PDB file of C-alpha atoms in Angstrom:
ATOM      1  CA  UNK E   1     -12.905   0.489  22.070  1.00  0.00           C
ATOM      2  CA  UNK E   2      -9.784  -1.780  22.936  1.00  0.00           C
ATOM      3  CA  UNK E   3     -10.696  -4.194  20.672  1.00  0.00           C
ATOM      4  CA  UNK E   4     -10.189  -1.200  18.043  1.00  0.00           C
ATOM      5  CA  UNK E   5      -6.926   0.664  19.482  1.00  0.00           C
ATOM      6  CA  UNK E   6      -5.221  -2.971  19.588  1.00  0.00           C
ATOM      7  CA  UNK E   7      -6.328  -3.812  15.680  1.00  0.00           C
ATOM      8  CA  UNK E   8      -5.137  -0.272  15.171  1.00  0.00           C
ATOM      9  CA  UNK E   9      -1.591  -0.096  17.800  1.00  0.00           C
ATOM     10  CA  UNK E  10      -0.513  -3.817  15.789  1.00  0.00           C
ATOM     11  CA  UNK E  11      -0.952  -2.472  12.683  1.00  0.00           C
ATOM     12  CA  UNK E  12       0.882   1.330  12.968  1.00  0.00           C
ATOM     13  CA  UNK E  13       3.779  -0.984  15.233  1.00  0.00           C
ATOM     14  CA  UNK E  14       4.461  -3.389  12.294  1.00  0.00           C
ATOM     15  CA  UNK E  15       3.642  -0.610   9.627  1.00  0.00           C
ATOM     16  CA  UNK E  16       6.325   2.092  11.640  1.00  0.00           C
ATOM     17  CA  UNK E  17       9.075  -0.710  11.438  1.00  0.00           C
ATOM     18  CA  UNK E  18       8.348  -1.878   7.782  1.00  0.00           C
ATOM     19  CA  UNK E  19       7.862   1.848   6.851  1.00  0.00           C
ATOM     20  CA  UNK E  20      11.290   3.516   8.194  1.00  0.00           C
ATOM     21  CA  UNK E  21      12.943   0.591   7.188  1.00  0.00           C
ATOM     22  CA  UNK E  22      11.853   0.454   3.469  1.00  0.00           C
ATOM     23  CA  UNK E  23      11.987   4.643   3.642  1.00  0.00           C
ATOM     24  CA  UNK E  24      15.887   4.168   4.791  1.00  0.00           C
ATOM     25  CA  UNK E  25      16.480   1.693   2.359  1.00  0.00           C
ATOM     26  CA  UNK E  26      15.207   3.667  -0.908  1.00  0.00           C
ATOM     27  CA  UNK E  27      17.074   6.709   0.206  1.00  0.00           C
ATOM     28  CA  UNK E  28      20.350   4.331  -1.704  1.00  0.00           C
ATOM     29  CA  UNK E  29      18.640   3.952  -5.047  1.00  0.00           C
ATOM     30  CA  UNK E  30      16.813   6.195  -6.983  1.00  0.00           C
ATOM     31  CA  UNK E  31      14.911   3.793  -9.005  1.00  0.00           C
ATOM     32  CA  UNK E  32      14.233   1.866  -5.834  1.00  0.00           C
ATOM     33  CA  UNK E  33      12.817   5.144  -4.394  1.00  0.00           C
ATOM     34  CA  UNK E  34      10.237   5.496  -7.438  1.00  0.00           C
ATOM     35  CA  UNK E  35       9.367   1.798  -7.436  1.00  0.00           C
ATOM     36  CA  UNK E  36       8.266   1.704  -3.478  1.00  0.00           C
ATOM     37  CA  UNK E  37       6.505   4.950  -3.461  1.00  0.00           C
ATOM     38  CA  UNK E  38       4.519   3.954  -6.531  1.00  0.00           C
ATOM     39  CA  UNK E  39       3.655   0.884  -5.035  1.00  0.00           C
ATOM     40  CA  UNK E  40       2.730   1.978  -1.980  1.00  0.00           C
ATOM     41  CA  UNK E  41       0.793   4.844  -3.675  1.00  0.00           C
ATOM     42  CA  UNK E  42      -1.231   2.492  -5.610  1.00  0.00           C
ATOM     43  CA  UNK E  43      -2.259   0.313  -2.555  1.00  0.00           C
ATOM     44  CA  UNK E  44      -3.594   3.892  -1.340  1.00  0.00           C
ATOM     45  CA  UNK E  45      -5.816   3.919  -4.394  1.00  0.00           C
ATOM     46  CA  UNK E  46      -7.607   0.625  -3.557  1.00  0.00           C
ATOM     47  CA  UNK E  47     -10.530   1.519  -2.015  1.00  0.00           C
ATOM     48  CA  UNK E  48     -10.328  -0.340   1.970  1.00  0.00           C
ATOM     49  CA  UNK E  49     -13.425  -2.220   1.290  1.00  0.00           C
ATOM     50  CA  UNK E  50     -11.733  -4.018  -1.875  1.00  0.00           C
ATOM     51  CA  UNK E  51      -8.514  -3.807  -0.479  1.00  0.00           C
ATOM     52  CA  UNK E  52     -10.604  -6.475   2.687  1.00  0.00           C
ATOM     53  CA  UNK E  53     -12.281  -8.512  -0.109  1.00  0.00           C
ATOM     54  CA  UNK E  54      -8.686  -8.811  -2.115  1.00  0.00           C
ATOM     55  CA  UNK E  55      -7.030  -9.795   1.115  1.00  0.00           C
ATOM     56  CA  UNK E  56      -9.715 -12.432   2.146  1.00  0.00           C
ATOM     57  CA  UNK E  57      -8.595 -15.404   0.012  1.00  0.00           C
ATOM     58  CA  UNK E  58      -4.892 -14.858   1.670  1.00  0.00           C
ATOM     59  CA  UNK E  59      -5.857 -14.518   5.255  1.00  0.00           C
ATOM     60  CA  UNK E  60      -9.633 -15.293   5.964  1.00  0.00           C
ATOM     61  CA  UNK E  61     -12.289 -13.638   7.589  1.00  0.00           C
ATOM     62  CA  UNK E  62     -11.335 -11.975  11.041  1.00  0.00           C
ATOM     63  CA  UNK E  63      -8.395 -10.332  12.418  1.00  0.00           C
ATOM     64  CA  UNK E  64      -5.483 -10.991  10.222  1.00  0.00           C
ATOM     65  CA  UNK E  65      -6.940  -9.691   7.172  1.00  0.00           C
ATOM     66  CA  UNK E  66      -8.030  -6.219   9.372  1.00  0.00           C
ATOM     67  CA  UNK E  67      -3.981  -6.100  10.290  1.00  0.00           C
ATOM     68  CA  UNK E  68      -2.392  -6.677   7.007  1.00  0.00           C
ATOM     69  CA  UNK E  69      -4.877  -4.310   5.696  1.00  0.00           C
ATOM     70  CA  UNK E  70      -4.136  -1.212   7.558  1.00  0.00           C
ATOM     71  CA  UNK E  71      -0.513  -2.428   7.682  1.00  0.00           C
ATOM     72  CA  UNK E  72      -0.458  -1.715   3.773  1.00  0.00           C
ATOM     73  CA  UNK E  73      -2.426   1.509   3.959  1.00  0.00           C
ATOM     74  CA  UNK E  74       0.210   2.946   6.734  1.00  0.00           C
ATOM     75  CA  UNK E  75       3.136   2.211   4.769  1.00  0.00           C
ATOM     76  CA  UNK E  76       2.981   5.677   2.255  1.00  0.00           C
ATOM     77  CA  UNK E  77       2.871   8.703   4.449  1.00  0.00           C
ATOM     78  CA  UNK E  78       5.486   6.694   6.863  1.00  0.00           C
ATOM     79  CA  UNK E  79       7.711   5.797   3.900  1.00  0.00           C
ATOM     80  CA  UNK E  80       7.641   8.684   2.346  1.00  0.00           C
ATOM     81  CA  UNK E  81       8.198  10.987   4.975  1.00  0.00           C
ATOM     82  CA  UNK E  82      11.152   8.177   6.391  1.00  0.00           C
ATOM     83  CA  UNK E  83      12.281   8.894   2.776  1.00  0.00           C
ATOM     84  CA  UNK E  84      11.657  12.766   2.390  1.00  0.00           C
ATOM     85  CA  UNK E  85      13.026  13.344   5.896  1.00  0.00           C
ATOM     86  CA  UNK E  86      16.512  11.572   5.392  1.00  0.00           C
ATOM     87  CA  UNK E  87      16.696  13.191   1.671  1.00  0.00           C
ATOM     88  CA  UNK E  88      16.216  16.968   3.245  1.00  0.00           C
ATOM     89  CA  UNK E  89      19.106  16.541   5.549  1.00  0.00           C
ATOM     90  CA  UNK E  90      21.667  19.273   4.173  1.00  0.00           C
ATOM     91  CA  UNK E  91      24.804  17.430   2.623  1.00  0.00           C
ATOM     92  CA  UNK E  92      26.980  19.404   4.474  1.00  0.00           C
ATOM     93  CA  UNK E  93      26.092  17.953   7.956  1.00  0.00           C
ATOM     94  CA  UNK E  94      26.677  14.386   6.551  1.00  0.00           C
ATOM     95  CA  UNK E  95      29.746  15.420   5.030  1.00  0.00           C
ATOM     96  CA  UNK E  96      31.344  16.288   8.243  1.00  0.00           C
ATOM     97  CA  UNK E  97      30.340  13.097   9.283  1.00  0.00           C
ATOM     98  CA  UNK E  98      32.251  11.569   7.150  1.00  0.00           C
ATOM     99  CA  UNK E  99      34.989  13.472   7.410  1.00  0.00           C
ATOM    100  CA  UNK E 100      35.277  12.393  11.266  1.00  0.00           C
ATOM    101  CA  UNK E 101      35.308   8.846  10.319  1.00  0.00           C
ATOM    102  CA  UNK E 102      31.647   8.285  11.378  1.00  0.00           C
ATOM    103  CA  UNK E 103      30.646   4.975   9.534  1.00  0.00           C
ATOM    104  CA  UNK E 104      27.288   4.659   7.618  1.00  0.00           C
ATOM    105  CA  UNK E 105      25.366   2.910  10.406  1.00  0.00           C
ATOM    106  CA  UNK E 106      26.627   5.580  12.771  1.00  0.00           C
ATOM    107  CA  UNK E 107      25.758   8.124  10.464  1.00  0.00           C
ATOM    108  CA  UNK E 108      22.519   6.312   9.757  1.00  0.00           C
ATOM    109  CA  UNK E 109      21.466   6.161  13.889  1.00  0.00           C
ATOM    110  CA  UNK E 110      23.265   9.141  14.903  1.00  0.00           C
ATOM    111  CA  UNK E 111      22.643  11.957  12.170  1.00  0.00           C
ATOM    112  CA  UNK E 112      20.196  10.767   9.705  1.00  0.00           C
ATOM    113  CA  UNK E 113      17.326   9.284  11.922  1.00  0.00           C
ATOM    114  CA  UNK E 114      17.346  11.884  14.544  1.00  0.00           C
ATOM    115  CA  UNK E 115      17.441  14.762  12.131  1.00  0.00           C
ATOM    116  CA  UNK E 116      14.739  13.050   9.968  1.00  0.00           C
ATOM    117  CA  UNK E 117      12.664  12.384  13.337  1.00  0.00           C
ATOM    118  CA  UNK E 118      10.208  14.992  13.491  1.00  0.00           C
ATOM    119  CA  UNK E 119       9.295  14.030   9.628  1.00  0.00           C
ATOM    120  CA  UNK E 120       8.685  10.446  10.204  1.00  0.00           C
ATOM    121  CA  UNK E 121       6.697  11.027  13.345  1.00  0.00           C
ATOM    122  CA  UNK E 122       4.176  13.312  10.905  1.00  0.00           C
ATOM    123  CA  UNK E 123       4.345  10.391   8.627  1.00  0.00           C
ATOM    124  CA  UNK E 124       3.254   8.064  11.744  1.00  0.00           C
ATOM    125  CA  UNK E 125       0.510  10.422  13.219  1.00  0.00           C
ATOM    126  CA  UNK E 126      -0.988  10.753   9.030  1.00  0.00           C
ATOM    127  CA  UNK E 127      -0.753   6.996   9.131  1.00  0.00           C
ATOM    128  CA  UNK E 128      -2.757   6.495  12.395  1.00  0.00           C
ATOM    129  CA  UNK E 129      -5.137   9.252  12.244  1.00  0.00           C
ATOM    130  CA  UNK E 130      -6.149   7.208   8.705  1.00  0.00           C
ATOM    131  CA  UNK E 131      -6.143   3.991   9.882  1.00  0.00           C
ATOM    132  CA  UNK E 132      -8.225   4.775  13.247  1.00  0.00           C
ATOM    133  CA  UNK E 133     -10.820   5.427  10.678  1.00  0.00           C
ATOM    134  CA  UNK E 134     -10.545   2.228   8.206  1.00  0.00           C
ATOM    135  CA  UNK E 135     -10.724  -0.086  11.049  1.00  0.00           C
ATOM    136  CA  UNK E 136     -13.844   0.573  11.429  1.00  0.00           C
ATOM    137  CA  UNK E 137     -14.643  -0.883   7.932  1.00  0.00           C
ATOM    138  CA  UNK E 138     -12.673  -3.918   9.377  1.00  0.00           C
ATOM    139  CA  UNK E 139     -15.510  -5.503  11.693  1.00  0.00           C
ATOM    140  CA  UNK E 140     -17.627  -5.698   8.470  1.00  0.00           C
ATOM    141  CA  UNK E 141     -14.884  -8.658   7.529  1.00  0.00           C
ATOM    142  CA  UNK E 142     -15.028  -9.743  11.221  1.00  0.00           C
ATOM    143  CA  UNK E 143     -11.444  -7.971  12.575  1.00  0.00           C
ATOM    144  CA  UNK E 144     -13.345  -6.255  15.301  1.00  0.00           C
ATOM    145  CA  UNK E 145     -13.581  -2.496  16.601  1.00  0.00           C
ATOM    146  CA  UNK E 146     -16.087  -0.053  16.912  1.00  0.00           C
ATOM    147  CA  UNK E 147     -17.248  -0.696  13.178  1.00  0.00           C
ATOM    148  CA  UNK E 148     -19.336  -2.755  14.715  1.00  0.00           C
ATOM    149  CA  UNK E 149     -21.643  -0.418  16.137  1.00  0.00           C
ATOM    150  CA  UNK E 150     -21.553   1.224  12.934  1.00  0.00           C
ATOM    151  CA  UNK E 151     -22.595  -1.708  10.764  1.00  0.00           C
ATOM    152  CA  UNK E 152     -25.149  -3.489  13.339  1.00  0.00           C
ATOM    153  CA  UNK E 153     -27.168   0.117  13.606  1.00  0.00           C
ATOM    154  CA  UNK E 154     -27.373   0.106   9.699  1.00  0.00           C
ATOM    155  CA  UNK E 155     -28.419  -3.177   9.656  1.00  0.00           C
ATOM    156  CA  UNK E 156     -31.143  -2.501  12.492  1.00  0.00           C
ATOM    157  CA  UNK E 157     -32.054   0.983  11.545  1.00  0.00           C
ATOM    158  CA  UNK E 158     -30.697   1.878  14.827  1.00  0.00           C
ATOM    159  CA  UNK E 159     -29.005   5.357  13.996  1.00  0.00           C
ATOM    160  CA  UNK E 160     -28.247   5.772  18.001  1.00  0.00           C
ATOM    161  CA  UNK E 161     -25.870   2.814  17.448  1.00  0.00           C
ATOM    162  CA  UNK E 162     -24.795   4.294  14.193  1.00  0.00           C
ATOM    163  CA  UNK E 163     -23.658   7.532  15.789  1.00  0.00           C
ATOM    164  CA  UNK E 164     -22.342   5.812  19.051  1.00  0.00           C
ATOM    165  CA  UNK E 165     -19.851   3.823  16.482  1.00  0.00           C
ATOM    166  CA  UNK E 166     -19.008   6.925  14.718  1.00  0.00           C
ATOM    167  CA  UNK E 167     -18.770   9.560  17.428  1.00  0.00           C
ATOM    168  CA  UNK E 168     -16.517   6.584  19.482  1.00  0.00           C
ATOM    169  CA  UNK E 169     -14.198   6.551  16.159  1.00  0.00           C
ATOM    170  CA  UNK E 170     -14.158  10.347  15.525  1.00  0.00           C
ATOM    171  CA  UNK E 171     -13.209  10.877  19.503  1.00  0.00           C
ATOM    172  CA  UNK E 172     -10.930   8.175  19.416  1.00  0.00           C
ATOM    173  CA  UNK E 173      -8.696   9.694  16.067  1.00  0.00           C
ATOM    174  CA  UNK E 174      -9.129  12.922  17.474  1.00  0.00           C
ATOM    175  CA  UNK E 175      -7.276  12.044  21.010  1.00  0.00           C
ATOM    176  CA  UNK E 176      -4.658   9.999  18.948  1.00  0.00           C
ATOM    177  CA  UNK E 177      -3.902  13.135  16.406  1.00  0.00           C
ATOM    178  CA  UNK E 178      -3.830  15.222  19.503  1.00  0.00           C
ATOM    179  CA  UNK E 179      -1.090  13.371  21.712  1.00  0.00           C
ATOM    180  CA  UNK E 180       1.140  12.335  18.230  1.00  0.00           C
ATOM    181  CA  UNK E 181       0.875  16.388  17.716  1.00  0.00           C
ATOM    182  CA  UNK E 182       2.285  17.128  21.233  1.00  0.00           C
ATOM    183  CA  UNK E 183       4.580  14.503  20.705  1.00  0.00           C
ATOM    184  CA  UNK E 184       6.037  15.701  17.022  1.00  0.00           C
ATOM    185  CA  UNK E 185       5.671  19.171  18.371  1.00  0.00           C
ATOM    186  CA  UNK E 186       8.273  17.870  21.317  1.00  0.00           C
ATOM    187  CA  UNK E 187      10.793  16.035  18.679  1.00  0.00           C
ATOM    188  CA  UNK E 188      10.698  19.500  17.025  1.00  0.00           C
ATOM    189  CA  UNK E 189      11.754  21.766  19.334  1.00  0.00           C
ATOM    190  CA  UNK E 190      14.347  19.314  21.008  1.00  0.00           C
TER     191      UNK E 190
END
């Protein structure tokens, strides 16, 4: 089980910075907007068991591959909700910013990321709900985590290790949803 929530907490912590920073970015540039959503839509596409073997000549077999793996299946829901939260913000509100001399980067960490807040954090708990699930595909490339259990019953016809794999997964995303829900729920009513 730790072996799993680490492979999982280093991917969502390099995937949350890379994703609200592209998502703030893109909010600048319209074409830049459709580009990185497309892209990161069509690395959702990839199915995670080619999206390991296409990864494998880069990084090898084993943990590295596992990271940059989820890393790039965490980056659409949290960019797009980075970019859909900032976007919703009524023009108004950053108007009046502007007209009290706020600069952009106050704007930016004052207005626009706390307003867009409870958006990106749904964006993070999609992201990690999903990914608590695909690493369990990684241990078939060696990354580790409760896939294990998973693959070694299939390949012993050992369904009790089968289910403990899957019920350990299943328990483990539901937990996870459960605490990012009470913690979006908080950022919402703040």
């Amino acid at each position: 089980m730790g072996e799993h929530a680490v492979l999982v907490f280093i991917a969502i912590a390099i995937a949350i910075i890379l994703g609200i920073i592209i998502g703030i970015l893109i909010t600048y540039s319209k074409p830049a907007s459709h580009a990185a959503l497309w892209i990161c839509q069509i690395l959702m596409t990839i199915p995670s068991l080619a999206m390991f073997g296409l990864l494998l000549p880069f990084f090898g077999i084993g943990f590295k591959t596992g990271v940059t793996t989820l890393i790039l299946y965490s980056l659409l829901p949290i960019v797009r909700n980075t970019y859909t939260g900032i976007k919703e913000i009524d023009p108004s509100i950053l108007e009046a910013a502007q007209g009290m001399g706020m600069k952009e980067s106050s704007i930016l960490f004052r207005i626009k990321l706390p307003l867009a807040a409870p958006v990106i954090m749904a964006g993070v708990r999609t992201a990690t709900v999903m990914i608590i699930g695909i690493a369990a595909i990684a241990s078939y490339i060696g990354a580790g985590g409760l896939g294990h259990f998973i693959f070694q019953g299939i390949n012993r016809w050992n369904m009790n290790m089968v289910l403990l794999g899957a019920i350990a997964v299943s328990i483990l995303a539901i937990i996870v949803d459960f605490l990012m829900k009470k913690v979006e729920h908080r950022m919402v009513t703040k």
